[in-house]
Amino acid sequence: MPPPNNNVATLGRKGSVVQKAPGAKPTKAANKKKDEEEGVDVGDGWDDWTHGKALIKPQDQLELTEAELKEEITRILTANNPHAPQNIVRYSFKERSFKSTSVVDQMAVHFVLEGSLLHQDSDEARRLRAKEGLSEETATVDTGTEPDEEKPETPATPVEDGGEVEEAGEEDRPDSAASKTDKKEPKITNQFNFSERASQTLNNPLRERSCQTEPPPRNIFSATASQWEIYDAYVEELQKQEKNKEKQKAAPSKKDSDKSKKKTMLTEAQMDDMSKMGKLSKKSTILERMVNQNTFDDVAQDFKYFEDASDEFRDKEGTLLPLWKFHYDKAKRLSVTALCWNKKYQDLFAVGMGSYDFSKQGRGMLVFYSLKKSAFPEYIYPTTSGVLCLDIHEQHSYLVVVGFYDGCVAVYNLQEEGLEPVYKSTAKTGKHTDPVWQVCWQNDDLDSNHNFYSVSSDGRVVSWTLVKNELVFTDIIRLSVNGAVSEGPEDAQQPCIASGTSFDFHKQIDYLFLVGTEEGKIHKCSKTYSSQFLETYIAHSMAVDAVKWNHFHPKVFISCSSDWTVKIWDHTINTPMFTFDLNAAVGDVAWSPYSSTVFAAVTTDGTVHVFDLDINKYEAICQQLAVGKKKTKLTHIEFNPIHPIIIVGDDRGYVTSLKLSPNLRKKPKAKKGQELPKGPEVEVAKMERLLSLLREPEQSTV
């Protein structure tokens, strides 16, 4: 540090300014005396350049005594995290109260970096070298010393002087220039700028003529593929064939070994064929759909564009236009027992195949059809027992739950290979003892596990949760003739069990659901009350085949039965609001997704009935036969969530799609001077208007 300028002005003790001459040099004694008067402690080395300057003490400096200055203060460093909470409490089941926990995680992770280096003598490194086909000598990294086997033998020549010894020693040193140039080190892949071929762009640069051994083969399959990619594929195939030939020559000539090798070669060839087929499956599916649409072009045109113009002259009545017919030859003598549309892919629907003739129970089948390809199913899953019900998950459309006649429930994953379900209930995991009549997906639980509900003839409504690799069941309610069964002592008298045949969950209230029974009653239940019913409706004189909540109005639900009737209910009233007699056993009923007053039902005489309560409250606006043979019975019906079509299934295994005419999907018109509400409020207002008209007089019976 340069010495300060001596020609400076300093403040005296009383604030006077003292001017120092440039040539004047104060003595050390004067400086020391001045420092003692001003209370400045100057160490060694400061005397030469601090003279002429004085350190000024700040006004707000803390005044400490001599004892306080000499006091030693000890600070202890701890491993505690200052940001860790100290008031964590946990519930103690033993003491039935919340207790504070003293054990708190004090570790704070600031940086984590996972390495990929392996020790060359470790087992994993040896396995990696064996996998890559490298020997230990070529895989070792040069650390400056060569193995004794690799050192060239030099002839023993007499040494005359020390200079030659020094030269020889320099040549033998591993870090000398001569050793570096003569030594042949193994080529090791650079871990930093090495680029694999899989990570490169598809547009490979052209190769030079010098490295071309033979002209590349001509691409006869795809005009857009690179010729060099095809050439490399041929080279790889040739190398595989040469390796197989070498293995055959090196192996002993035994019949057993030849058979095993042939099997391995066949399996490898089959694996290659399967990989090639996987790549072609998507393209072949698209091509098959194109051929199918060309074959049924008139049906596709009707589905997209045809609107029945004669509806204008029918006085609010409508018709159903037949479109595609779906049938699988291997599903003969099986009835359609369940239908369900995919919520994500609106052209895809699932069909459950089984039998309602309980004296002829056997195999079943789960098939998936698409409107884009009606000739053959998209997915086929054969089952050992008949399928009675199914449901597709709304968010995860690849998950399908199925209920069987033998009491099992199973979950199929369309993304997994194979024909077996990924989950299936067993006797150990609480399977039903009687046929499962309906299944329904519900919202995920608090741990984000998927769950669904099932109802069976054994009187149990069960909740199933998908946990890891098993199904965990919980009995929600047990049905009985006199009421719900509560858990009691074993010696208590067992009540008469009521058989559940159908159920449905409320669209807005998560815990509320309806259960239809074989005795003709409908019970309103709650997930939280397992010992009693919220309400019981004396609905039908025979088994309740279906019960469904309205999509728009929160109070309305519909039911159908084999006693020929369809009834519409307000769940706050014990008597039905509408009753329709269809002159045949009703197999299924469904609300439309576009109107709160439109519903459709199918009967065993093969007729489809479509009602619109906003147009006609007394009879159907469309009654049309949908089967070709007289004795064919319709079993199920479903509305498409987007398109104006319905699908119906019969007891011969056929599924028929029908398009609704314009009169069957009319939207309400606003009167003069009135504005209709927008969105779902329109449908709620329509149904509320009908209910208000019916609450004053007695129920309406048709």
mmCIF file of N, CA, C and O in Angstrom, residues 295-365:
data_model
loop_
_atom_site.group_PDB
_atom_site.id
_atom_site.type_symbol
_atom_site.label_atom_id
_atom_site.label_comp_id
_atom_site.label_asym_id
_atom_site.label_seq_id
_atom_site.Cartn_x
_atom_site.Cartn_y
_atom_site.Cartn_z
ATOM 1 N N THR A 295 -66.769 -49.814 -48.472
ATOM 2 C CA THR A 295 -67.774 -50.856 -48.651
ATOM 3 C C THR A 295 -69.156 -50.375 -48.194
ATOM 4 O O THR A 295 -70.167 -50.619 -48.855
ATOM 5 N N PHE A 296 -69.191 -49.707 -47.026
ATOM 6 C CA PHE A 296 -70.462 -49.203 -46.478
ATOM 7 C C PHE A 296 -70.533 -47.683 -46.618
ATOM 8 O O PHE A 296 -70.854 -46.974 -45.666
ATOM 9 N N ASP A 297 -70.226 -47.217 -47.812
ATOM 10 C CA ASP A 297 -70.200 -45.769 -48.031
ATOM 11 C C ASP A 297 -71.585 -45.150 -47.883
ATOM 12 O O ASP A 297 -71.732 -44.042 -47.352
ATOM 13 N N ASP A 298 -72.635 -45.858 -48.328
ATOM 14 C CA ASP A 298 -73.981 -45.301 -48.227
ATOM 15 C C ASP A 298 -74.409 -45.149 -46.770
ATOM 16 O O ASP A 298 -75.059 -44.157 -46.395
ATOM 17 N N VAL A 299 -73.997 -46.106 -45.915
ATOM 18 C CA VAL A 299 -74.331 -45.999 -44.495
ATOM 19 C C VAL A 299 -73.580 -44.846 -43.852
ATOM 20 O O VAL A 299 -74.140 -44.089 -43.038
ATOM 21 N N ALA A 300 -72.300 -44.677 -44.214
ATOM 22 C CA ALA A 300 -71.518 -43.571 -43.656
ATOM 23 C C ALA A 300 -72.088 -42.222 -44.078
ATOM 24 O O ALA A 300 -72.105 -41.262 -43.284
ATOM 25 N N GLN A 301 -72.565 -42.127 -45.314
ATOM 26 C CA GLN A 301 -73.171 -40.884 -45.779
ATOM 27 C C GLN A 301 -74.467 -40.588 -45.023
ATOM 28 O O GLN A 301 -74.745 -39.440 -44.655
ATOM 29 N N ASP A 302 -75.277 -41.621 -44.775
ATOM 30 C CA ASP A 302 -76.516 -41.428 -44.012
ATOM 31 C C ASP A 302 -76.218 -41.001 -42.579
ATOM 32 O O ASP A 302 -76.914 -40.151 -42.013
ATOM 33 N N PHE A 303 -75.203 -41.614 -41.971
ATOM 34 C CA PHE A 303 -74.831 -41.257 -40.602
ATOM 35 C C PHE A 303 -74.416 -39.791 -40.510
ATOM 36 O O PHE A 303 -74.755 -39.097 -39.538
ATOM 37 N N LYS A 304 -73.713 -39.317 -41.514
ATOM 38 C CA LYS A 304 -73.158 -37.961 -41.431
ATOM 39 C C LYS A 304 -74.143 -36.899 -41.898
ATOM 40 O O LYS A 304 -74.244 -35.826 -41.283
ATOM 41 N N TYR A 305 -74.885 -37.169 -42.956
ATOM 42 C CA TYR A 305 -75.620 -36.076 -43.606
ATOM 43 C C TYR A 305 -77.135 -36.275 -43.677
ATOM 44 O O TYR A 305 -77.866 -35.289 -43.812
ATOM 45 N N PHE A 306 -77.651 -37.505 -43.627
ATOM 46 C CA PHE A 306 -79.071 -37.708 -43.904
ATOM 47 C C PHE A 306 -79.942 -37.175 -42.757
ATOM 48 O O PHE A 306 -79.697 -37.455 -41.583
ATOM 49 N N GLU A 307 -80.953 -36.415 -43.125
ATOM 50 C CA GLU A 307 -81.986 -35.950 -42.200
ATOM 51 C C GLU A 307 -83.339 -36.230 -42.854
ATOM 52 O O GLU A 307 -83.576 -35.815 -43.999
ATOM 53 N N ASP A 308 -84.200 -36.924 -42.137
ATOM 54 C CA ASP A 308 -85.484 -37.340 -42.696
ATOM 55 C C ASP A 308 -86.378 -36.113 -42.888
ATOM 56 O O ASP A 308 -86.866 -35.516 -41.922
ATOM 57 N N ALA A 309 -86.577 -35.752 -44.152
ATOM 58 C CA ALA A 309 -87.393 -34.566 -44.450
ATOM 59 C C ALA A 309 -88.879 -34.804 -44.219
ATOM 60 O O ALA A 309 -89.654 -33.838 -44.083
ATOM 61 N N SER A 310 -89.305 -36.062 -44.146
ATOM 62 C CA SER A 310 -90.732 -36.343 -43.955
ATOM 63 C C SER A 310 -91.200 -36.071 -42.530
ATOM 64 O O SER A 310 -92.401 -36.181 -42.255
ATOM 65 N N ASP A 311 -90.276 -35.743 -41.621
ATOM 66 C CA ASP A 311 -90.678 -35.424 -40.251
ATOM 67 C C ASP A 311 -91.572 -34.186 -40.185
ATOM 68 O O ASP A 311 -92.347 -34.021 -39.229
ATOM 69 N N GLU A 312 -91.458 -33.334 -41.185
ATOM 70 C CA GLU A 312 -92.288 -32.129 -41.193
ATOM 71 C C GLU A 312 -93.772 -32.461 -41.334
ATOM 72 O O GLU A 312 -94.630 -31.659 -40.943
ATOM 73 N N PHE A 313 -94.094 -33.619 -41.890
ATOM 74 C CA PHE A 313 -95.493 -33.978 -42.144
ATOM 75 C C PHE A 313 -95.993 -35.072 -41.198
ATOM 76 O O PHE A 313 -97.057 -35.646 -41.422
ATOM 77 N N ARG A 314 -95.249 -35.382 -40.138
ATOM 78 C CA ARG A 314 -95.622 -36.489 -39.261
ATOM 79 C C ARG A 314 -96.283 -36.014 -37.972
ATOM 80 O O ARG A 314 -96.542 -36.826 -37.102
ATOM 81 N N ASP A 315 -96.470 -34.766 -37.763
ATOM 82 C CA ASP A 315 -97.145 -34.238 -36.578
ATOM 83 C C ASP A 315 -96.401 -34.651 -35.298
ATOM 84 O O ASP A 315 -96.922 -35.372 -34.443
ATOM 85 N N LYS A 316 -95.138 -34.211 -35.201
ATOM 86 C CA LYS A 316 -94.275 -34.363 -34.018
ATOM 87 C C LYS A 316 -93.856 -35.798 -33.744
ATOM 88 O O LYS A 316 -93.311 -36.087 -32.687
ATOM 89 N N GLU A 317 -94.090 -36.701 -34.670
ATOM 90 C CA GLU A 317 -93.597 -38.056 -34.514
ATOM 91 C C GLU A 317 -92.302 -38.218 -35.298
ATOM 92 O O GLU A 317 -92.063 -37.503 -36.272
ATOM 93 N N GLY A 318 -91.488 -39.193 -34.866
ATOM 94 C CA GLY A 318 -90.193 -39.387 -35.510
ATOM 95 C C GLY A 318 -89.957 -40.833 -35.894
ATOM 96 O O GLY A 318 -90.776 -41.724 -35.641
ATOM 97 N N THR A 319 -88.799 -41.082 -36.530
ATOM 98 C CA THR A 319 -88.435 -42.421 -36.985
ATOM 99 C C THR A 319 -86.977 -42.693 -36.603
ATOM 100 O O THR A 319 -86.221 -41.789 -36.233
ATOM 101 N N LEU A 320 -86.605 -43.982 -36.749
ATOM 102 C CA LEU A 320 -85.237 -44.425 -36.498
ATOM 103 C C LEU A 320 -84.676 -45.011 -37.783
ATOM 104 O O LEU A 320 -85.285 -45.910 -38.381
ATOM 105 N N LEU A 321 -83.529 -44.495 -38.220
ATOM 106 C CA LEU A 321 -82.904 -44.953 -39.458
ATOM 107 C C LEU A 321 -81.839 -45.995 -39.122
ATOM 108 O O LEU A 321 -80.862 -45.681 -38.434
ATOM 109 N N PRO A 322 -81.982 -47.244 -39.579
ATOM 110 C CA PRO A 322 -80.951 -48.264 -39.304
ATOM 111 C C PRO A 322 -79.640 -47.922 -40.018
ATOM 112 O O PRO A 322 -79.634 -47.551 -41.200
ATOM 113 N N LEU A 323 -78.543 -48.069 -39.282
ATOM 114 C CA LEU A 323 -77.212 -47.815 -39.849
ATOM 115 C C LEU A 323 -76.425 -49.128 -39.888
ATOM 116 O O LEU A 323 -76.797 -50.037 -40.587
ATOM 117 N N TRP A 324 -75.346 -49.216 -39.100
ATOM 118 C CA TRP A 324 -74.509 -50.416 -39.119
ATOM 119 C C TRP A 324 -75.095 -51.498 -38.211
ATOM 120 O O TRP A 324 -75.782 -51.224 -37.229
ATOM 121 N N LYS A 325 -74.724 -52.743 -38.540
ATOM 122 C CA LYS A 325 -75.075 -53.881 -37.704
ATOM 123 C C LYS A 325 -73.779 -54.606 -37.334
ATOM 124 O O LYS A 325 -72.973 -54.925 -38.216
ATOM 125 N N PHE A 326 -73.593 -54.842 -36.047
ATOM 126 C CA PHE A 326 -72.348 -55.414 -35.543
ATOM 127 C C PHE A 326 -72.618 -56.842 -35.052
ATOM 128 O O PHE A 326 -73.561 -57.081 -34.292
ATOM 129 N N HIS A 327 -71.730 -57.751 -35.477
ATOM 130 C CA HIS A 327 -71.859 -59.145 -35.040
ATOM 131 C C HIS A 327 -70.506 -59.827 -35.197
ATOM 132 O O HIS A 327 -69.760 -59.577 -36.162
ATOM 133 N N TYR A 328 -70.189 -60.678 -34.231
ATOM 134 C CA TYR A 328 -68.947 -61.462 -34.250
ATOM 135 C C TYR A 328 -69.325 -62.928 -34.371
ATOM 136 O O TYR A 328 -70.121 -63.448 -33.588
ATOM 137 N N ASP A 329 -68.736 -63.605 -35.378
ATOM 138 C CA ASP A 329 -69.145 -64.978 -35.682
ATOM 139 C C ASP A 329 -68.879 -65.939 -34.528
ATOM 140 O O ASP A 329 -69.645 -66.886 -34.311
ATOM 141 N N LYS A 330 -67.802 -65.714 -33.778
ATOM 142 C CA LYS A 330 -67.463 -66.624 -32.687
ATOM 143 C C LYS A 330 -68.310 -66.377 -31.435
ATOM 144 O O LYS A 330 -68.127 -67.067 -30.434
ATOM 145 N N ALA A 331 -69.193 -65.379 -31.490
ATOM 146 C CA ALA A 331 -70.074 -65.095 -30.351
ATOM 147 C C ALA A 331 -71.488 -65.597 -30.609
ATOM 148 O O ALA A 331 -72.455 -65.037 -30.082
ATOM 149 N N LYS A 332 -71.607 -66.636 -31.389
ATOM 150 C CA LYS A 332 -72.937 -67.188 -31.657
ATOM 151 C C LYS A 332 -73.516 -67.802 -30.387
ATOM 152 O O LYS A 332 -72.804 -68.288 -29.518
ATOM 153 N N ARG A 333 -74.851 -67.774 -30.313
ATOM 154 C CA ARG A 333 -75.608 -68.310 -29.176
ATOM 155 C C ARG A 333 -75.301 -67.568 -27.877
ATOM 156 O O ARG A 333 -75.550 -68.084 -26.793
ATOM 157 N N LEU A 334 -74.777 -66.375 -27.982
ATOM 158 C CA LEU A 334 -74.566 -65.518 -26.812
ATOM 159 C C LEU A 334 -75.433 -64.275 -26.947
ATOM 160 O O LEU A 334 -75.562 -63.717 -28.046
ATOM 161 N N SER A 335 -76.015 -63.838 -25.857
ATOM 162 C CA SER A 335 -76.868 -62.651 -25.868
ATOM 163 C C SER A 335 -76.049 -61.417 -25.504
ATOM 164 O O SER A 335 -75.017 -61.505 -24.825
ATOM 165 N N VAL A 336 -76.528 -60.275 -25.946
ATOM 166 C CA VAL A 336 -75.930 -59.002 -25.549
ATOM 167 C C VAL A 336 -76.450 -58.677 -24.151
ATOM 168 O O VAL A 336 -77.637 -58.401 -23.960
ATOM 169 N N THR A 337 -75.556 -58.717 -23.164
ATOM 170 C CA THR A 337 -75.944 -58.497 -21.764
ATOM 171 C C THR A 337 -75.517 -57.139 -21.233
ATOM 172 O O THR A 337 -75.920 -56.768 -20.127
ATOM 173 N N ALA A 338 -74.711 -56.383 -21.993
ATOM 174 C CA ALA A 338 -74.267 -55.066 -21.511
ATOM 175 C C ALA A 338 -73.780 -54.243 -22.687
ATOM 176 O O ALA A 338 -73.187 -54.772 -23.641
ATOM 177 N N LEU A 339 -74.035 -52.922 -22.622
ATOM 178 C CA LEU A 339 -73.562 -51.965 -23.614
ATOM 179 C C LEU A 339 -73.022 -50.736 -22.887
ATOM 180 O O LEU A 339 -73.592 -50.309 -21.885
ATOM 181 N N CYS A 340 -71.922 -50.177 -23.414
ATOM 182 C CA CYS A 340 -71.356 -48.976 -22.795
ATOM 183 C C CYS A 340 -70.508 -48.239 -23.818
ATOM 184 O O CYS A 340 -69.635 -48.840 -24.463
ATOM 185 N N TRP A 341 -70.751 -46.928 -23.970
ATOM 186 C CA TRP A 341 -69.972 -46.088 -24.878
ATOM 187 C C TRP A 341 -68.705 -45.608 -24.181
ATOM 188 O O TRP A 341 -68.687 -45.397 -22.968
ATOM 189 N N ASN A 342 -67.665 -45.403 -24.969
ATOM 190 C CA ASN A 342 -66.431 -44.812 -24.459
ATOM 191 C C ASN A 342 -66.587 -43.297 -24.436
ATOM 192 O O ASN A 342 -66.951 -42.685 -25.450
ATOM 193 N N LYS A 343 -66.336 -42.676 -23.282
ATOM 194 C CA LYS A 343 -66.545 -41.233 -23.136
ATOM 195 C C LYS A 343 -65.492 -40.413 -23.882
ATOM 196 O O LYS A 343 -65.738 -39.264 -24.265
ATOM 197 N N LYS A 344 -64.305 -40.975 -24.073
ATOM 198 C CA LYS A 344 -63.222 -40.232 -24.733
ATOM 199 C C LYS A 344 -63.255 -40.423 -26.240
ATOM 200 O O LYS A 344 -63.103 -39.467 -26.996
ATOM 201 N N TYR A 345 -63.423 -41.659 -26.683
ATOM 202 C CA TYR A 345 -63.509 -41.969 -28.114
ATOM 203 C C TYR A 345 -64.970 -42.313 -28.402
ATOM 204 O O TYR A 345 -65.415 -43.446 -28.151
ATOM 205 N N GLN A 346 -65.712 -41.343 -28.957
ATOM 206 C CA GLN A 346 -67.167 -41.474 -29.085
ATOM 207 C C GLN A 346 -67.605 -42.484 -30.130
ATOM 208 O O GLN A 346 -68.779 -42.829 -30.201
ATOM 209 N N ASP A 347 -66.671 -42.986 -30.942
ATOM 210 C CA ASP A 347 -67.046 -43.997 -31.939
ATOM 211 C C ASP A 347 -66.843 -45.413 -31.412
ATOM 212 O O ASP A 347 -67.215 -46.381 -32.075
ATOM 213 N N LEU A 348 -66.273 -45.568 -30.217
ATOM 214 C CA LEU A 348 -65.950 -46.878 -29.665
ATOM 215 C C LEU A 348 -66.936 -47.243 -28.556
ATOM 216 O O LEU A 348 -67.257 -46.407 -27.709
ATOM 217 N N PHE A 349 -67.414 -48.476 -28.565
ATOM 218 C CA PHE A 349 -68.300 -48.943 -27.502
ATOM 219 C C PHE A 349 -67.981 -50.401 -27.193
ATOM 220 O O PHE A 349 -67.447 -51.142 -28.026
ATOM 221 N N ALA A 350 -68.302 -50.782 -25.950
ATOM 222 C CA ALA A 350 -68.028 -52.138 -25.464
ATOM 223 C C ALA A 350 -69.331 -52.919 -25.396
ATOM 224 O O ALA A 350 -70.388 -52.368 -25.086
ATOM 225 N N VAL A 351 -69.232 -54.219 -25.664
ATOM 226 C CA VAL A 351 -70.384 -55.118 -25.642
ATOM 227 C C VAL A 351 -70.040 -56.316 -24.763
ATOM 228 O O VAL A 351 -68.998 -56.967 -24.963
ATOM 229 N N GLY A 352 -70.890 -56.583 -23.780
ATOM 230 C CA GLY A 352 -70.739 -57.770 -22.953
ATOM 231 C C GLY A 352 -71.632 -58.880 -23.468
ATOM 232 O O GLY A 352 -72.815 -58.673 -23.735
ATOM 233 N N MET A 353 -71.051 -60.075 -23.617
ATOM 234 C CA MET A 353 -71.767 -61.219 -24.171
ATOM 235 C C MET A 353 -71.891 -62.295 -23.095
ATOM 236 O O MET A 353 -70.913 -62.642 -22.425
ATOM 237 N N GLY A 354 -73.100 -62.801 -22.942
ATOM 238 C CA GLY A 354 -73.365 -63.859 -21.965
ATOM 239 C C GLY A 354 -74.686 -64.527 -22.283
ATOM 240 O O GLY A 354 -75.063 -64.672 -23.455
ATOM 241 N N SER A 355 -75.396 -64.921 -21.229
ATOM 242 C CA SER A 355 -76.680 -65.581 -21.422
ATOM 243 C C SER A 355 -77.572 -65.301 -20.225
ATOM 244 O O SER A 355 -77.117 -65.327 -19.079
ATOM 245 N N TYR A 356 -78.852 -64.999 -20.509
ATOM 246 C CA TYR A 356 -79.854 -64.839 -19.457
ATOM 247 C C TYR A 356 -80.609 -66.143 -19.184
ATOM 248 O O TYR A 356 -81.443 -66.198 -18.284
ATOM 249 N N ASP A 357 -80.313 -67.182 -19.965
ATOM 250 C CA ASP A 357 -80.895 -68.494 -19.721
ATOM 251 C C ASP A 357 -79.985 -69.212 -18.723
ATOM 252 O O ASP A 357 -78.932 -69.746 -19.087
ATOM 253 N N PHE A 358 -80.385 -69.211 -17.449
ATOM 254 C CA PHE A 358 -79.483 -69.664 -16.405
ATOM 255 C C PHE A 358 -79.315 -71.182 -16.375
ATOM 256 O O PHE A 358 -78.480 -71.698 -15.656
ATOM 257 N N SER A 359 -80.093 -71.896 -17.161
ATOM 258 C CA SER A 359 -79.882 -73.339 -17.265
ATOM 259 C C SER A 359 -78.825 -73.688 -18.307
ATOM 260 O O SER A 359 -78.406 -74.845 -18.392
ATOM 261 N N LYS A 360 -78.394 -72.696 -19.097
ATOM 262 C CA LYS A 360 -77.393 -72.920 -20.143
ATOM 263 C C LYS A 360 -76.251 -71.913 -19.993
ATOM 264 O O LYS A 360 -75.934 -71.164 -20.921
ATOM 265 N N GLN A 361 -75.659 -71.904 -18.813
ATOM 266 C CA GLN A 361 -74.547 -70.992 -18.581
ATOM 267 C C GLN A 361 -73.237 -71.629 -19.041
ATOM 268 O O GLN A 361 -73.035 -72.834 -18.914
ATOM 269 N N GLY A 362 -72.365 -70.792 -19.568
ATOM 270 C CA GLY A 362 -71.065 -71.272 -20.050
ATOM 271 C C GLY A 362 -70.109 -70.119 -20.243
ATOM 272 O O GLY A 362 -69.946 -69.271 -19.371
ATOM 273 N N ARG A 363 -69.519 -70.072 -21.423
ATOM 274 C CA ARG A 363 -68.519 -69.051 -21.714
ATOM 275 C C ARG A 363 -69.164 -67.697 -21.950
ATOM 276 O O ARG A 363 -70.390 -67.564 -22.090
ATOM 277 N N GLY A 364 -68.313 -66.673 -21.999
ATOM 278 C CA GLY A 364 -68.755 -65.324 -22.321
ATOM 279 C C GLY A 364 -67.705 -64.623 -23.156
ATOM 280 O O GLY A 364 -66.698 -65.220 -23.566
ATOM 281 N N MET A 365 -67.940 -63.344 -23.410
ATOM 282 C CA MET A 365 -67.010 -62.608 -24.259
ATOM 283 C C MET A 365 -67.186 -61.110 -24.042
ATOM 284 O O MET A 365 -68.301 -60.624 -23.816
#
